[in-house]
């Protein structure tokens, strides 16, 4: 029997996915065990793989194979594997075609140079070293956005790259609602007496921290026979295939929470990819629905489960048994309160659950002002300080801990990368409410260290589907509503109202 058009397309896409997988393997190695001497060659090798994958995806051959497959599956059910496949493949193809190889190369070379200079500028606390580079990044971001523009806000195509279907027009009211509730909430909570958290800063050997965190994420559902956990500088999850999804973490011997919550967070991303339907291997469907939905899974395990009283009533005795001296005299309740202290600070990655979204909103607003031409790069450090003072009441004493703290603007375009974090927080609460509606026993199970019902629910309702459903459709299907900040605000008000009453 001759090969069908769909099978030919599938064979072609397998090679693109495998090229990306090879690139991810090079990246994982670069961020974990590569000796410093490997750096220059690795940048070259990663660039080569990326170019090969982009050329193949945007080739005339992909166009032809797609057309033939689309004709062949025209009569299939709209949500069938085949129809979903060609729909998502077409979207990826068209995005890739719109970006000329010359601009893609110019942008990736510029970003590589920016990243290198940023690491030095940040260490030296010297914004002037990256100013003109950022000006070029802004120009190129506009250029790329305009290529994909469909008449909305200039940031829309950059946002769509990560959160398909989301626009500035949808995000603005959502973020305004959060801002109006969270600013006074942070102000109120940070004026209260802080629980004692000094014991979190005792000496905790890293190996023991990592082993404890690893045991917990294995209990959550992260499959170590199809993954592994390694230390790195900037934690991430990465996949080479559905059956090899790795997570990374970092920790400090003098601060216990970092390794715990980093590991819980990344395990959520890892479980998402491990939970994809096996037949999605090698297809464009083998990824999360969007950055926001992906982040909802990491926030679910990091915060809603990982920072809950129920979870620690199970896990604290175990933690105490591996750190008996450090935690001697510390009660379960004291520990729970200590890992939920609200202190607005200048650094996003150290933020508590309540103030975290304000850090995101600040970046989102600044990105829009930059793209709209209302703010110049030279004014960025001052604008940053003003927003931190205004929203968080936090003083930003230098640019190192201010405008230079995040890698995003030095590793990609300005625009599109930050909203996903807050969408993830909002969705984590919406999904958790939906899970508890379906299985009211979940909170009791968490107290007993039984995570299976929650894990299975996320796998069956979210992970399994990969990119079959657009994010808005998936959210509607799982929650019965669109994206809605109310459950998240309810969660924060309930938890911190009780903690600080
Ligand atoms: Zn994440």
Tab-separated table of C-alpha atoms in Angstrom, residues 80-271:
chain	number	residue	atom	x	y	z
A	80	UNK	CA	-9.368	13.949	15.583
A	81	UNK	CA	-5.634	13.367	15.909
A	82	UNK	CA	-5.102	13.962	12.177
A	83	UNK	CA	-7.094	17.196	11.887
A	84	UNK	CA	-5.546	18.625	15.074
A	85	UNK	CA	-2.147	17.637	13.752
A	86	UNK	CA	-2.454	19.456	10.420
A	87	UNK	CA	-4.060	22.514	12.056
A	88	UNK	CA	-1.192	22.976	14.524
A	89	UNK	CA	1.425	22.078	11.900
A	90	UNK	CA	-0.007	24.737	9.557
A	91	UNK	CA	0.109	27.363	12.318
A	92	UNK	CA	3.777	26.575	13.055
A	93	UNK	CA	4.623	26.497	9.356
A	94	UNK	CA	3.035	29.869	8.661
A	95	UNK	CA	4.759	31.541	11.583
A	96	UNK	CA	8.089	30.118	10.446
A	97	UNK	CA	7.556	31.185	6.817
A	98	UNK	CA	6.780	34.761	7.822
A	99	UNK	CA	10.130	35.114	9.534
A	100	UNK	CA	12.823	35.445	6.854
A	101	UNK	CA	15.902	33.323	7.588
A	102	UNK	CA	18.088	36.457	7.380
A	103	UNK	CA	16.077	38.240	10.109
A	104	UNK	CA	15.958	35.072	12.234
A	105	UNK	CA	19.741	34.816	12.003
A	106	UNK	CA	20.281	38.540	12.684
A	107	UNK	CA	18.048	38.310	15.738
A	108	UNK	CA	19.685	35.178	17.145
A	109	UNK	CA	23.187	36.644	16.676
A	110	UNK	CA	22.105	39.867	18.342
A	111	UNK	CA	20.559	37.968	21.237
A	112	UNK	CA	23.709	35.863	21.730
A	113	UNK	CA	25.789	39.059	21.962
A	114	UNK	CA	23.234	40.748	24.276
A	115	UNK	CA	23.174	37.765	26.595
A	116	UNK	CA	26.953	37.728	26.930
A	117	UNK	CA	27.129	41.483	27.619
A	118	UNK	CA	24.180	41.261	30.031
A	119	UNK	CA	25.982	38.702	32.233
A	120	UNK	CA	28.908	41.147	32.547
A	121	UNK	CA	26.781	44.307	32.875
A	122	UNK	CA	24.730	42.672	35.596
A	123	UNK	CA	27.817	41.609	37.552
A	124	UNK	CA	29.195	45.160	37.255
A	125	UNK	CA	25.807	46.830	37.901
A	126	UNK	CA	26.267	48.872	34.725
A	127	UNK	CA	23.132	49.502	32.656
A	128	UNK	CA	24.987	51.743	30.190
A	129	UNK	CA	26.736	48.665	28.771
A	130	UNK	CA	23.471	47.142	27.523
A	131	UNK	CA	21.606	50.315	26.595
A	132	UNK	CA	22.341	50.374	22.872
A	133	UNK	CA	21.947	46.591	22.638
A	134	UNK	CA	18.479	46.894	24.175
A	135	UNK	CA	17.633	49.650	21.699
A	136	UNK	CA	18.411	47.217	18.882
A	137	UNK	CA	16.394	44.476	20.624
A	138	UNK	CA	13.427	46.833	20.768
A	139	UNK	CA	13.751	47.686	17.053
A	140	UNK	CA	14.025	44.011	16.103
A	141	UNK	CA	11.108	43.087	18.385
A	142	UNK	CA	8.964	45.662	16.600
A	143	UNK	CA	10.124	44.389	13.220
A	144	UNK	CA	9.260	40.782	14.103
A	145	UNK	CA	5.918	41.794	15.636
A	146	UNK	CA	4.968	43.769	12.522
A	147	UNK	CA	5.610	40.737	10.301
A	148	UNK	CA	2.960	38.775	12.204
A	149	UNK	CA	0.633	41.655	12.919
A	150	UNK	CA	-3.067	41.220	12.255
A	151	UNK	CA	-4.072	44.752	13.105
A	152	UNK	CA	-4.231	44.581	16.920
A	153	UNK	CA	-1.683	45.805	19.446
A	154	UNK	CA	1.961	45.536	18.393
A	155	UNK	CA	2.616	43.185	21.334
A	156	UNK	CA	-0.170	40.771	20.296
A	157	UNK	CA	1.936	38.628	17.939
A	158	UNK	CA	4.731	38.420	20.532
A	159	UNK	CA	2.196	37.336	23.166
A	160	UNK	CA	0.621	34.828	20.747
A	161	UNK	CA	3.992	33.135	20.332
A	162	UNK	CA	3.726	31.979	23.967
A	163	UNK	CA	0.040	32.315	24.820
A	164	UNK	CA	-1.906	31.611	21.660
A	165	UNK	CA	-5.182	33.527	21.454
A	166	UNK	CA	-4.253	36.048	24.181
A	167	UNK	CA	-4.145	39.758	23.350
A	168	UNK	CA	-3.305	43.010	25.089
A	169	UNK	CA	-7.014	43.849	24.977
A	170	UNK	CA	-7.787	40.725	27.052
A	171	UNK	CA	-4.813	40.999	29.369
A	172	UNK	CA	-5.223	44.661	30.362
A	173	UNK	CA	-8.522	44.290	32.273
A	174	UNK	CA	-7.342	41.014	33.812
A	175	UNK	CA	-4.146	42.603	35.112
A	176	UNK	CA	-5.978	45.747	36.261
A	177	UNK	CA	-8.280	43.619	38.388
A	178	UNK	CA	-5.324	41.806	39.949
A	179	UNK	CA	-3.414	45.018	40.501
A	180	UNK	CA	-6.339	46.692	42.265
A	181	UNK	CA	-6.711	43.791	44.681
A	182	UNK	CA	-3.070	42.853	45.177
A	183	UNK	CA	-1.482	46.269	45.784
A	184	UNK	CA	-3.525	46.971	48.952
A	185	UNK	CA	-3.276	43.315	49.985
A	186	UNK	CA	0.531	43.347	49.848
A	187	UNK	CA	0.593	46.677	51.684
A	188	UNK	CA	-1.662	45.294	54.417
A	189	UNK	CA	0.149	41.969	54.822
A	190	UNK	CA	3.622	43.438	54.861
A	191	UNK	CA	2.614	45.762	57.699
A	192	UNK	CA	1.707	42.779	59.934
A	193	UNK	CA	4.076	41.048	62.318
A	194	UNK	CA	6.250	38.596	60.435
A	195	UNK	CA	6.431	35.013	61.640
A	196	UNK	CA	9.904	33.869	62.594
A	197	UNK	CA	11.640	32.261	59.635
A	198	UNK	CA	15.232	32.415	60.898
A	199	UNK	CA	15.468	28.625	61.119
A	200	UNK	CA	15.183	28.423	57.307
A	201	UNK	CA	18.623	30.062	57.165
A	202	UNK	CA	20.494	27.468	59.193
A	203	UNK	CA	22.975	25.181	57.473
A	204	UNK	CA	21.246	22.604	55.258
A	205	UNK	CA	23.604	20.364	53.207
A	206	UNK	CA	22.570	20.558	49.545
A	207	UNK	CA	22.719	16.847	48.767
A	208	UNK	CA	20.133	16.141	51.463
A	209	UNK	CA	17.908	18.988	50.220
A	210	UNK	CA	18.002	17.639	46.652
A	211	UNK	CA	17.325	14.057	47.782
A	212	UNK	CA	14.323	15.194	49.856
A	213	UNK	CA	12.878	17.282	47.004
A	214	UNK	CA	13.428	14.477	44.516
A	215	UNK	CA	11.577	11.982	46.712
A	216	UNK	CA	8.608	14.358	46.994
A	217	UNK	CA	8.297	15.064	43.245
A	218	UNK	CA	8.447	11.316	42.580
A	219	UNK	CA	5.452	11.020	44.947
A	220	UNK	CA	3.644	13.837	43.096
A	221	UNK	CA	3.869	11.778	39.894
A	222	UNK	CA	7.080	12.885	38.175
A	223	UNK	CA	8.418	9.662	36.622
A	224	UNK	CA	12.146	9.299	37.292
A	225	UNK	CA	12.434	6.339	34.921
A	226	UNK	CA	11.564	8.852	32.176
A	227	UNK	CA	13.335	11.838	33.680
A	228	UNK	CA	16.053	13.021	36.029
A	229	UNK	CA	16.884	15.887	38.360
A	230	UNK	CA	20.168	17.808	38.126
A	231	UNK	CA	21.514	21.051	39.591
A	232	UNK	CA	21.879	24.198	37.444
A	233	UNK	CA	22.068	28.017	37.774
A	234	UNK	CA	18.658	28.931	36.298
A	235	UNK	CA	16.256	25.988	36.779
A	236	UNK	CA	14.161	24.736	33.867
A	237	UNK	CA	12.420	21.630	32.523
A	238	UNK	CA	13.321	20.312	29.084
A	239	UNK	CA	12.248	17.396	26.903
A	240	UNK	CA	14.105	15.278	24.377
A	241	UNK	CA	11.052	13.062	23.845
A	242	UNK	CA	7.876	12.219	25.775
A	243	UNK	CA	9.840	9.504	27.580
A	244	UNK	CA	12.867	11.637	28.486
A	245	UNK	CA	11.785	14.829	30.237
A	246	UNK	CA	14.402	16.295	32.556
A	247	UNK	CA	14.132	18.831	35.323
A	248	UNK	CA	16.800	20.952	36.984
A	249	UNK	CA	16.986	22.832	40.252
A	250	UNK	CA	19.212	25.010	42.381
A	251	UNK	CA	19.648	25.496	46.076
A	252	UNK	CA	21.510	27.276	48.824
A	253	UNK	CA	22.989	25.663	51.900
A	254	UNK	CA	21.965	28.693	53.962
A	255	UNK	CA	18.360	28.974	52.713
A	256	UNK	CA	16.146	25.891	52.672
A	257	UNK	CA	13.106	26.962	50.581
A	258	UNK	CA	14.925	27.594	47.297
A	259	UNK	CA	15.695	23.987	46.301
A	260	UNK	CA	12.349	22.688	47.580
A	261	UNK	CA	10.112	25.079	45.676
A	262	UNK	CA	12.297	25.208	42.543
A	263	UNK	CA	12.117	21.425	42.310
A	264	UNK	CA	8.361	21.283	42.956
A	265	UNK	CA	7.884	23.974	40.307
A	266	UNK	CA	9.904	22.248	37.600
A	267	UNK	CA	8.295	18.884	38.353
A	268	UNK	CA	4.950	20.422	37.343
A	269	UNK	CA	6.382	21.328	33.941
A	270	UNK	CA	8.008	17.909	33.679
A	271	UNK	CA	4.813	15.987	34.518
